PDB file of C-alpha atoms in Angstrom:
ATOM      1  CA  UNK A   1      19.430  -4.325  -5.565  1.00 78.00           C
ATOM      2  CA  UNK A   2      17.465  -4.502  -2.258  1.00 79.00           C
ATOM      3  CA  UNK A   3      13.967  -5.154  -3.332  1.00 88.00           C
ATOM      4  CA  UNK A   4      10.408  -5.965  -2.221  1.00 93.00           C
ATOM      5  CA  UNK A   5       8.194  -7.422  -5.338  1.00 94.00           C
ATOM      6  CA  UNK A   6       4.760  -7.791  -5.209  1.00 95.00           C
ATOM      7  CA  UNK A   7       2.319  -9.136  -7.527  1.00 96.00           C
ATOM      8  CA  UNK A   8       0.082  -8.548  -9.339  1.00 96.00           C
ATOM      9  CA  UNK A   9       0.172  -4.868  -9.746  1.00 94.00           C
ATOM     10  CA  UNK A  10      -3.707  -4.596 -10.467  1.00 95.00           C
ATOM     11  CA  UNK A  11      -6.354  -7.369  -9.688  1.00 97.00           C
ATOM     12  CA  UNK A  12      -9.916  -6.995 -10.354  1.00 97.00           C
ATOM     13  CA  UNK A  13     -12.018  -9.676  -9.008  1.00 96.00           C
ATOM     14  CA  UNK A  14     -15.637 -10.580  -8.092  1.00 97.00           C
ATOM     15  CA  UNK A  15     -17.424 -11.616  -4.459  1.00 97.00           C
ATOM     16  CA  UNK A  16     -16.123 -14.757  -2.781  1.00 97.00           C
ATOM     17  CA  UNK A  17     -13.120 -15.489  -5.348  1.00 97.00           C
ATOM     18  CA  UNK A  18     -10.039 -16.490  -3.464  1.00 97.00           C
ATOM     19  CA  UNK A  19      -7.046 -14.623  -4.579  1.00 97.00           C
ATOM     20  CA  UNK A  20      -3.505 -14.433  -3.276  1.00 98.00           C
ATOM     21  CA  UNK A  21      -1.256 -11.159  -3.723  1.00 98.00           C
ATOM     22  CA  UNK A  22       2.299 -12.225  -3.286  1.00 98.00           C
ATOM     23  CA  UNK A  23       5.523 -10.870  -2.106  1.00 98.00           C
ATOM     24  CA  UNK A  24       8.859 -11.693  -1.792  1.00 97.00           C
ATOM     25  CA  UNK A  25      12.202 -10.017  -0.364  1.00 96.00           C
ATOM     26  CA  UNK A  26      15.885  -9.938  -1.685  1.00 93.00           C
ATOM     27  CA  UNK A  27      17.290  -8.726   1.703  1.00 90.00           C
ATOM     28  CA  UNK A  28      16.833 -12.098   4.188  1.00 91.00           C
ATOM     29  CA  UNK A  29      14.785  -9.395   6.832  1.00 91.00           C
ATOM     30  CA  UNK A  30      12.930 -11.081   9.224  1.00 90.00           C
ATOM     31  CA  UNK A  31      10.137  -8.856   9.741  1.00 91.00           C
ATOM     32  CA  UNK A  32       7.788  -8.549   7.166  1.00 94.00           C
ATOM     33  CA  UNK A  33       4.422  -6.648   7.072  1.00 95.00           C
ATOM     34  CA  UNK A  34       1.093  -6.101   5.350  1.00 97.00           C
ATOM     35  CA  UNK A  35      -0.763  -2.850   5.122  1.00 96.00           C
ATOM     36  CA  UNK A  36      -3.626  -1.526   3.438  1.00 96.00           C
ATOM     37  CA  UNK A  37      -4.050   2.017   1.806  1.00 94.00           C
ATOM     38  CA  UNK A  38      -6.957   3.875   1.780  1.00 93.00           C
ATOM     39  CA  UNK A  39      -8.324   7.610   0.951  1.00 89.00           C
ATOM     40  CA  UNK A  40      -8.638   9.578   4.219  1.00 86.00           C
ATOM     41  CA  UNK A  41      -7.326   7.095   6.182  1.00 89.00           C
ATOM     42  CA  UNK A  42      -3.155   6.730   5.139  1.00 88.00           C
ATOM     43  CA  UNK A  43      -1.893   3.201   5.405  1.00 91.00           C
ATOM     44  CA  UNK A  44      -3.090   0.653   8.234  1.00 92.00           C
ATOM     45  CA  UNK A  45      -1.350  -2.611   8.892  1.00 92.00           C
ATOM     46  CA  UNK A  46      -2.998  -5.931   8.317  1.00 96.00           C
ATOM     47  CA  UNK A  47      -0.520  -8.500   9.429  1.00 95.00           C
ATOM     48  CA  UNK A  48       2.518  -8.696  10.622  1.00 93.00           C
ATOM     49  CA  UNK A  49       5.523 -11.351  10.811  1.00 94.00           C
ATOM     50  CA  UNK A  50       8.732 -11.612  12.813  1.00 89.00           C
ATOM     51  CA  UNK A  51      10.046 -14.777  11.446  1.00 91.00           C
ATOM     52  CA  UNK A  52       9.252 -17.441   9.795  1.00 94.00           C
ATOM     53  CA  UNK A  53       5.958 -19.174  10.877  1.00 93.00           C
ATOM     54  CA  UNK A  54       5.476 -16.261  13.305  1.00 92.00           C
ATOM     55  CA  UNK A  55       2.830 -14.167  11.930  1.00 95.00           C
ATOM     56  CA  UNK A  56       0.552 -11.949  13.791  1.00 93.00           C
ATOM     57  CA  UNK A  57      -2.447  -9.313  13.470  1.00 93.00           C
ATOM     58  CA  UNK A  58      -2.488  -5.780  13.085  1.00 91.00           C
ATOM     59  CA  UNK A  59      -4.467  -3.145  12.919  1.00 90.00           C
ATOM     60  CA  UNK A  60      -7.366  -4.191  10.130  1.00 95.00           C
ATOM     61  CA  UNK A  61      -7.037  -8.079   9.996  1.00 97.00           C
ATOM     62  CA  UNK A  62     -10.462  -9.163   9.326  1.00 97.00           C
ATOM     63  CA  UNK A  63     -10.735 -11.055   6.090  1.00 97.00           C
ATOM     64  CA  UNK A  64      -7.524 -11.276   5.426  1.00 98.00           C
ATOM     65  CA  UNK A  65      -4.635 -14.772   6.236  1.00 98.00           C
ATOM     66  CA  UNK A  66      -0.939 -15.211   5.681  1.00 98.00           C
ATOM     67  CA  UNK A  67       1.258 -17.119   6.061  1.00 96.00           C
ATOM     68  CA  UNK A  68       5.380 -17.203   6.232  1.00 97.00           C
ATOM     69  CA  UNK A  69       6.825 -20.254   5.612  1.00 97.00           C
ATOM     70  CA  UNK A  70      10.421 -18.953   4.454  1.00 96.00           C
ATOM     71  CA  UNK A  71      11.940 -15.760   4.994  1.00 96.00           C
ATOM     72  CA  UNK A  72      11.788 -14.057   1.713  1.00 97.00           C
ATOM     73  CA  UNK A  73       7.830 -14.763   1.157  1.00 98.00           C
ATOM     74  CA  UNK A  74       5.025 -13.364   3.105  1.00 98.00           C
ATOM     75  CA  UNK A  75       1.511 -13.876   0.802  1.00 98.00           C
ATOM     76  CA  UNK A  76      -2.120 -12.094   1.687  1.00 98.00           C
ATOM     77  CA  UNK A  77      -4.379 -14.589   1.268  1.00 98.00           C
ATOM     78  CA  UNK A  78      -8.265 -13.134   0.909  1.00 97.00           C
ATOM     79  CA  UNK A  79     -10.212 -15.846   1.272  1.00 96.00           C
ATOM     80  CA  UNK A  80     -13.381 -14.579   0.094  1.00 97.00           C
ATOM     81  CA  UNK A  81     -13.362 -10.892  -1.036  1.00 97.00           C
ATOM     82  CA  UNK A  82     -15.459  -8.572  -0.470  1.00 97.00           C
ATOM     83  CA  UNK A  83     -16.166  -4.666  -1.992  1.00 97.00           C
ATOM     84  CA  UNK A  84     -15.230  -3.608   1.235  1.00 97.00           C
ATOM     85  CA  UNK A  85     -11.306  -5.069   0.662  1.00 98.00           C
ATOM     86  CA  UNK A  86     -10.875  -2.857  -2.419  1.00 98.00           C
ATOM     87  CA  UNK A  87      -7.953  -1.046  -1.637  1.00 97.00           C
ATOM     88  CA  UNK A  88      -3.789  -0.826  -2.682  1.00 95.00           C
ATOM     89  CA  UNK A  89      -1.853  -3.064  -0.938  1.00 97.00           C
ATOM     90  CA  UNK A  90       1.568  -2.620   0.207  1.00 96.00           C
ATOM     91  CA  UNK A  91       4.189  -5.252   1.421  1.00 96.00           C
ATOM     92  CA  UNK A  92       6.647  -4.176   3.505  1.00 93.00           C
ATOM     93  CA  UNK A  93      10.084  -5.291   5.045  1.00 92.00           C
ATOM     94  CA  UNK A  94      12.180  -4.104   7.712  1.00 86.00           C
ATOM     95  CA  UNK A  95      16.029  -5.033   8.312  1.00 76.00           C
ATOM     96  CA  UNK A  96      17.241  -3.910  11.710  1.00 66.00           C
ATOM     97  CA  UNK A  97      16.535  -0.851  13.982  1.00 60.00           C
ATOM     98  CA  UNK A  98      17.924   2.067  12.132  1.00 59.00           C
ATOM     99  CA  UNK A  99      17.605   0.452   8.693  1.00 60.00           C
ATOM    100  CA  UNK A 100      13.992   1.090   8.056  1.00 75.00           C
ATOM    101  CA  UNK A 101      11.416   0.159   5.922  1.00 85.00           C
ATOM    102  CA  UNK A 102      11.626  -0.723   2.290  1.00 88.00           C
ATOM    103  CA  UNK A 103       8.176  -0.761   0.668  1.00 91.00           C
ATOM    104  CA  UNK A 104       7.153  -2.872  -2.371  1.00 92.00           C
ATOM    105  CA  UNK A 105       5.487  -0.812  -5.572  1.00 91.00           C
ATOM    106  CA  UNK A 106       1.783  -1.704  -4.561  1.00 94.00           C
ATOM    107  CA  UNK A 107      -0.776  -3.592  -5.650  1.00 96.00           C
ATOM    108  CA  UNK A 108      -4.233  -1.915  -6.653  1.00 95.00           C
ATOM    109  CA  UNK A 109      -7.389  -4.455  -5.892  1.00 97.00           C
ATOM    110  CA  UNK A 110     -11.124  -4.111  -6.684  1.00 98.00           C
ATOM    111  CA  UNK A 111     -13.744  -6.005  -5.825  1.00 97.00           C
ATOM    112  CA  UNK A 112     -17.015  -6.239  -7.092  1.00 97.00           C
TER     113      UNK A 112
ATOM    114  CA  UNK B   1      -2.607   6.543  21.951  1.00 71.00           C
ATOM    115  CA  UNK B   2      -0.377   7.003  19.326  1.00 79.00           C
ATOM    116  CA  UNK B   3      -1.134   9.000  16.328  1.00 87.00           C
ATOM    117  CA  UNK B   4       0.013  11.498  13.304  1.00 92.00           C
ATOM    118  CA  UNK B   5      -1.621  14.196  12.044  1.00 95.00           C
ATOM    119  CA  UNK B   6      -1.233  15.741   8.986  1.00 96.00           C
ATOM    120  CA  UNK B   7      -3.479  19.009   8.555  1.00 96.00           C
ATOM    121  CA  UNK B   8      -3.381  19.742   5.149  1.00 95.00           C
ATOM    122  CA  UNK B   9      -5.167  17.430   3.078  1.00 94.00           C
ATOM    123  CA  UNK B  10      -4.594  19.491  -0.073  1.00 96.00           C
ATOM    124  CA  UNK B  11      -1.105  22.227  -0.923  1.00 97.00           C
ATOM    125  CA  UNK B  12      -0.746  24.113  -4.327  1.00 97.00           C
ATOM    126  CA  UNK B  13       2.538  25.848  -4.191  1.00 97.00           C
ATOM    127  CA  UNK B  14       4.078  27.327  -7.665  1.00 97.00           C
ATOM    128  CA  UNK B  15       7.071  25.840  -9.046  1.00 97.00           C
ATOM    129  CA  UNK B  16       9.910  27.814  -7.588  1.00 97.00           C
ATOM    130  CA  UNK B  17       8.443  28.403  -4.652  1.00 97.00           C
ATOM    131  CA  UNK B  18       8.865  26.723  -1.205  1.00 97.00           C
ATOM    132  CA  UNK B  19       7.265  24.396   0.418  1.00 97.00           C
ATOM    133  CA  UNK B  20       6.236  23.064   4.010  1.00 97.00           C
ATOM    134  CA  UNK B  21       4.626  20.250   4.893  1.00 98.00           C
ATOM    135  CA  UNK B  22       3.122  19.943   8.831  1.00 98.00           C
ATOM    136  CA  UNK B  23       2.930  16.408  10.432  1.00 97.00           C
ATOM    137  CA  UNK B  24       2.233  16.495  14.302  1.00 96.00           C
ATOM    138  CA  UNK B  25       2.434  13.535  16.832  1.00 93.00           C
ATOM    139  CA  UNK B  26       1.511  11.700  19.660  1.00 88.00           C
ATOM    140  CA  UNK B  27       3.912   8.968  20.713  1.00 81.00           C
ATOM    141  CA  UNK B  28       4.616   8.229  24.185  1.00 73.00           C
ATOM    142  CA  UNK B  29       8.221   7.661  23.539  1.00 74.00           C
ATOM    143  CA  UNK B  30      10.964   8.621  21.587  1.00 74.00           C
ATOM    144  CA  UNK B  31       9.694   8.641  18.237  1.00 80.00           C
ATOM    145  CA  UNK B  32      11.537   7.308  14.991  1.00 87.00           C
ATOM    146  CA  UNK B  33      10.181   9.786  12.219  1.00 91.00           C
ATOM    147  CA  UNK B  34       9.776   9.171   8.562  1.00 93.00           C
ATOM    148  CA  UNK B  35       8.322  11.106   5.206  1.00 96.00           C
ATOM    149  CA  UNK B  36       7.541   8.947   2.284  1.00 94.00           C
ATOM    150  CA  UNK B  37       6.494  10.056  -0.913  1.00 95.00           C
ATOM    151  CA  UNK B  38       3.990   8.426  -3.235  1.00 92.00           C
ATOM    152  CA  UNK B  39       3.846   9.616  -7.063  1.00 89.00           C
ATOM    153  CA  UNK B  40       0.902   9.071  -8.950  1.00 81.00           C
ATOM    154  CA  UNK B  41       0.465   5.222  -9.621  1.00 76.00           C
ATOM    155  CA  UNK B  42       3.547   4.474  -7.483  1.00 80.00           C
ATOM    156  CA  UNK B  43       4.871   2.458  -4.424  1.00 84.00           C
ATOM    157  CA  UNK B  44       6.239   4.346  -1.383  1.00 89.00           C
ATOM    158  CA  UNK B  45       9.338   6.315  -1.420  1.00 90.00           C
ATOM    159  CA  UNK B  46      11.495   7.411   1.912  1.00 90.00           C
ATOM    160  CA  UNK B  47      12.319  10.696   1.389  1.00 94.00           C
ATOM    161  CA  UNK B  48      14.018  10.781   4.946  1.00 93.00           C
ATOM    162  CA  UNK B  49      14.025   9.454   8.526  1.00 91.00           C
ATOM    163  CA  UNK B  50      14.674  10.680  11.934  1.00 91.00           C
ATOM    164  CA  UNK B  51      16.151   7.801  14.897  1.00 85.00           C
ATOM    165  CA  UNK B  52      18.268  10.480  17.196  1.00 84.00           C
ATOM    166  CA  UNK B  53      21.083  13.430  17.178  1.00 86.00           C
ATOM    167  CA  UNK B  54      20.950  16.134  14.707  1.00 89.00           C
ATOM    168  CA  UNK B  55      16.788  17.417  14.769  1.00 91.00           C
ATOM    169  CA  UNK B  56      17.413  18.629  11.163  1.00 96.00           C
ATOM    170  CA  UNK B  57      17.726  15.966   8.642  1.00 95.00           C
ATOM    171  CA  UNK B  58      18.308  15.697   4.838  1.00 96.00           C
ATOM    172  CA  UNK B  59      16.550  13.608   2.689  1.00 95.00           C
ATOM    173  CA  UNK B  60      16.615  12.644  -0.714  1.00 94.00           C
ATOM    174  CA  UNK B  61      15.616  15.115  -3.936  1.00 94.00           C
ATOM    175  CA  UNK B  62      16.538  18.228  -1.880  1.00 96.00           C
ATOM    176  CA  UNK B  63      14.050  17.612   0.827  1.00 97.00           C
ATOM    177  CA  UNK B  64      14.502  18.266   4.480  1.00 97.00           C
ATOM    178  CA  UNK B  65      13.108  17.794   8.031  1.00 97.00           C
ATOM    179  CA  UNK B  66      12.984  19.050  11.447  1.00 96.00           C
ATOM    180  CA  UNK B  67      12.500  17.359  14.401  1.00 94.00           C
ATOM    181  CA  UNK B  68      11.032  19.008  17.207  1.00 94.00           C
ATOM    182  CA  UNK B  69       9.943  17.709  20.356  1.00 91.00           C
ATOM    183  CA  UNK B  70       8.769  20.628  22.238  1.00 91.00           C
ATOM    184  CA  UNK B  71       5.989  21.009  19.859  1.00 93.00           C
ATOM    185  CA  UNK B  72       5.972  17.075  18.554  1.00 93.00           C
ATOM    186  CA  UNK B  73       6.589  18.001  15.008  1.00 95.00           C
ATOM    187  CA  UNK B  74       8.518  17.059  12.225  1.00 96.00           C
ATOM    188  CA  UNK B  75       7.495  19.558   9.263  1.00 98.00           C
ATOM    189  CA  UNK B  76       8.780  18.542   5.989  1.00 98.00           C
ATOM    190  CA  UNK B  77      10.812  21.597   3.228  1.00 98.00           C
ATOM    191  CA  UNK B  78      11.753  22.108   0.718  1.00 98.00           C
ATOM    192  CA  UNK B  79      13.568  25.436  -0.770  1.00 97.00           C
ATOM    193  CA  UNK B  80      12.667  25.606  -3.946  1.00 97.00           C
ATOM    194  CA  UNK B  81       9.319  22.684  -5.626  1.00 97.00           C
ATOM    195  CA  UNK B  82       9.600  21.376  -9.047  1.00 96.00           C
ATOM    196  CA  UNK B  83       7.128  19.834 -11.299  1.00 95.00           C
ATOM    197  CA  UNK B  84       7.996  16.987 -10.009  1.00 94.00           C
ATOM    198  CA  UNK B  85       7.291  17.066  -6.683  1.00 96.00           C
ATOM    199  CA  UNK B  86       3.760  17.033  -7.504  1.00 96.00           C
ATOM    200  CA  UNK B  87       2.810  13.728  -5.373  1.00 96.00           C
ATOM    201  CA  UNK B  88       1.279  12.779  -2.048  1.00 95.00           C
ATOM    202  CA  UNK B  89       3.533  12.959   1.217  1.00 97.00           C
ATOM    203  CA  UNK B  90       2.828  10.661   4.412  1.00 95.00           C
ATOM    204  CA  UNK B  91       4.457  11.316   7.764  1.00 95.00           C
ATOM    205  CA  UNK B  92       4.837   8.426   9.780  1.00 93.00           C
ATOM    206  CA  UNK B  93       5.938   7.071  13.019  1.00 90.00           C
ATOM    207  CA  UNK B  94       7.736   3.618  14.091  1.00 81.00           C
ATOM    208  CA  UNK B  95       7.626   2.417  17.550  1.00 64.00           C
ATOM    209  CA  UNK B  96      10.678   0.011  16.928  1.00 53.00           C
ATOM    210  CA  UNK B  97      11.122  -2.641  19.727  1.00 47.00           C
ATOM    211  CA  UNK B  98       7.134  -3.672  20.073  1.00 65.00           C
ATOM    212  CA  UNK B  99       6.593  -6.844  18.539  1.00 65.00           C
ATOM    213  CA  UNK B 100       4.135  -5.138  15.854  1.00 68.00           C
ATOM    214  CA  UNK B 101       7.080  -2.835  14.651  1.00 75.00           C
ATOM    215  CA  UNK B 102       4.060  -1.071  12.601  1.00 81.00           C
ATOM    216  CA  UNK B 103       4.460   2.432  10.759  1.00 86.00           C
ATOM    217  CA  UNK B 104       1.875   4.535  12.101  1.00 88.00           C
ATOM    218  CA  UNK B 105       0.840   7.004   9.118  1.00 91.00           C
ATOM    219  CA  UNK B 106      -0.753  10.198   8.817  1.00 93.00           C
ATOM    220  CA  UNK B 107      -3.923  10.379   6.339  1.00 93.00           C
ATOM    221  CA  UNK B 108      -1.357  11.947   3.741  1.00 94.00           C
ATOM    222  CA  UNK B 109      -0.985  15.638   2.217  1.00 96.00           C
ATOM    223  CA  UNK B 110      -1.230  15.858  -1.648  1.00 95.00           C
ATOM    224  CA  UNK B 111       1.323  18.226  -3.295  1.00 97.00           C
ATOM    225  CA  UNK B 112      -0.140  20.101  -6.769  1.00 97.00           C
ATOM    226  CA  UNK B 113       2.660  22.297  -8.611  1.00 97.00           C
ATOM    227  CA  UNK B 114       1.239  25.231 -10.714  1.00 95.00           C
ATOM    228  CA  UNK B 115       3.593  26.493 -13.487  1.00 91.00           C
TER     229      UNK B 115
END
């Protein structure tokens, strides 16, 4: 089954704590994509990557990293959290031009 | 610049009863078109997506769509809402081909179902 995993589900965390939220892809897609939900606001994209080691920004990148060093992996790094970063999280991959997106389940952070 | 607009932040429609959801716009090109659903506590779900030909599309869970360019819309239906439908609904956009390949998403319309 063609699936995007991400983990943890839920992360609560304080100020300045490093934390990774992972995610991996079954479906060897090249493109791979962070984005950020948010009340009022729908989903924004943080990062983006086309291939392996070929990552770029999006839309709301400040805070966050990532990095892609194979295909099926594609980790948000937040270096040092901050209230402002609590949000869900959604990894997402996309396999060709009429294929589409395939989202993973989400993962809910606060920070405080 | 490009943008989607959904204009109801908040439907209650009774079970039975049909349902329309708006999402407008603003793309310079052709647009791919999607709906996603999002239940309570869930990931995304694509209900349905428009790339080209037929401007009415099915979906998933008895849902449909119509493209229409004249008035850069793509309203979502649905004949008849269950309980179930009760979720939140996000239009979005896709400029394939640019290097960002990004969804661009409206701000969302949450469905309530009274019995």
């Amino acid at each position: 089954e063609a699936q995007v995993t991400q983990n943890p589900r839920y992360l609560i965390t304080v100020t300045g704590k490093k934390l990774t939220v992972t995610c991996s892809q079954n479906m060897n897609h090249e493109y791979m994509s962070w984005y950020r939900q948010d009340p009022g606001l729908g989903l924004r994209q943080i990062y983006y990557s086309m291939n392996v080691e070929v990552t770029d920004k999006g839309d709301v990148p400040e805070g966050y990293k990532v990095s892609r060093k194979e295909k099926r992996n594609f980790p948000l790094i937040l270096e040092s959290p901050s209230p402002n970063q609590t949000s869900l999280y959604f990894c997402a991959t996309k396999g060709g031009d009429h294929y589409g997106y395939t989202f993973g389940s989400g993962t809910r952070l606060t920070v405080v | 610049a490009q943008s989607v607009t959904q204009p109801d932040i908040h439907i209650t429609v009774s079970e039975g009863a049909s349902l329309e959801l708006r999402c407008n716009y603003s793309y310079g090109a052709t647009p791919y078109l999607f709906w996603y659903v999002q239940s309570p506590g869930q990931g995304l779900q694509l209900l349905l997506k428009y790339f080209s030909g037929d401007t009415l599309v099915q979906g998933i869970k008895g849902f449909e769509a119509e493209f229409k360019r004249s008035q850069s819309s793509f309203n979502l239906r649905k004949p008849s809402v269950h309980w179930s439908d009760a979720a939140e609904y996000f239009c979005a956009v896709g400029p394939y081909g640019g290097a960002t390949n990004k969804l661009i998403f409206g701000t969302g319309t949450l469905l309530a179902v009274q019995p």
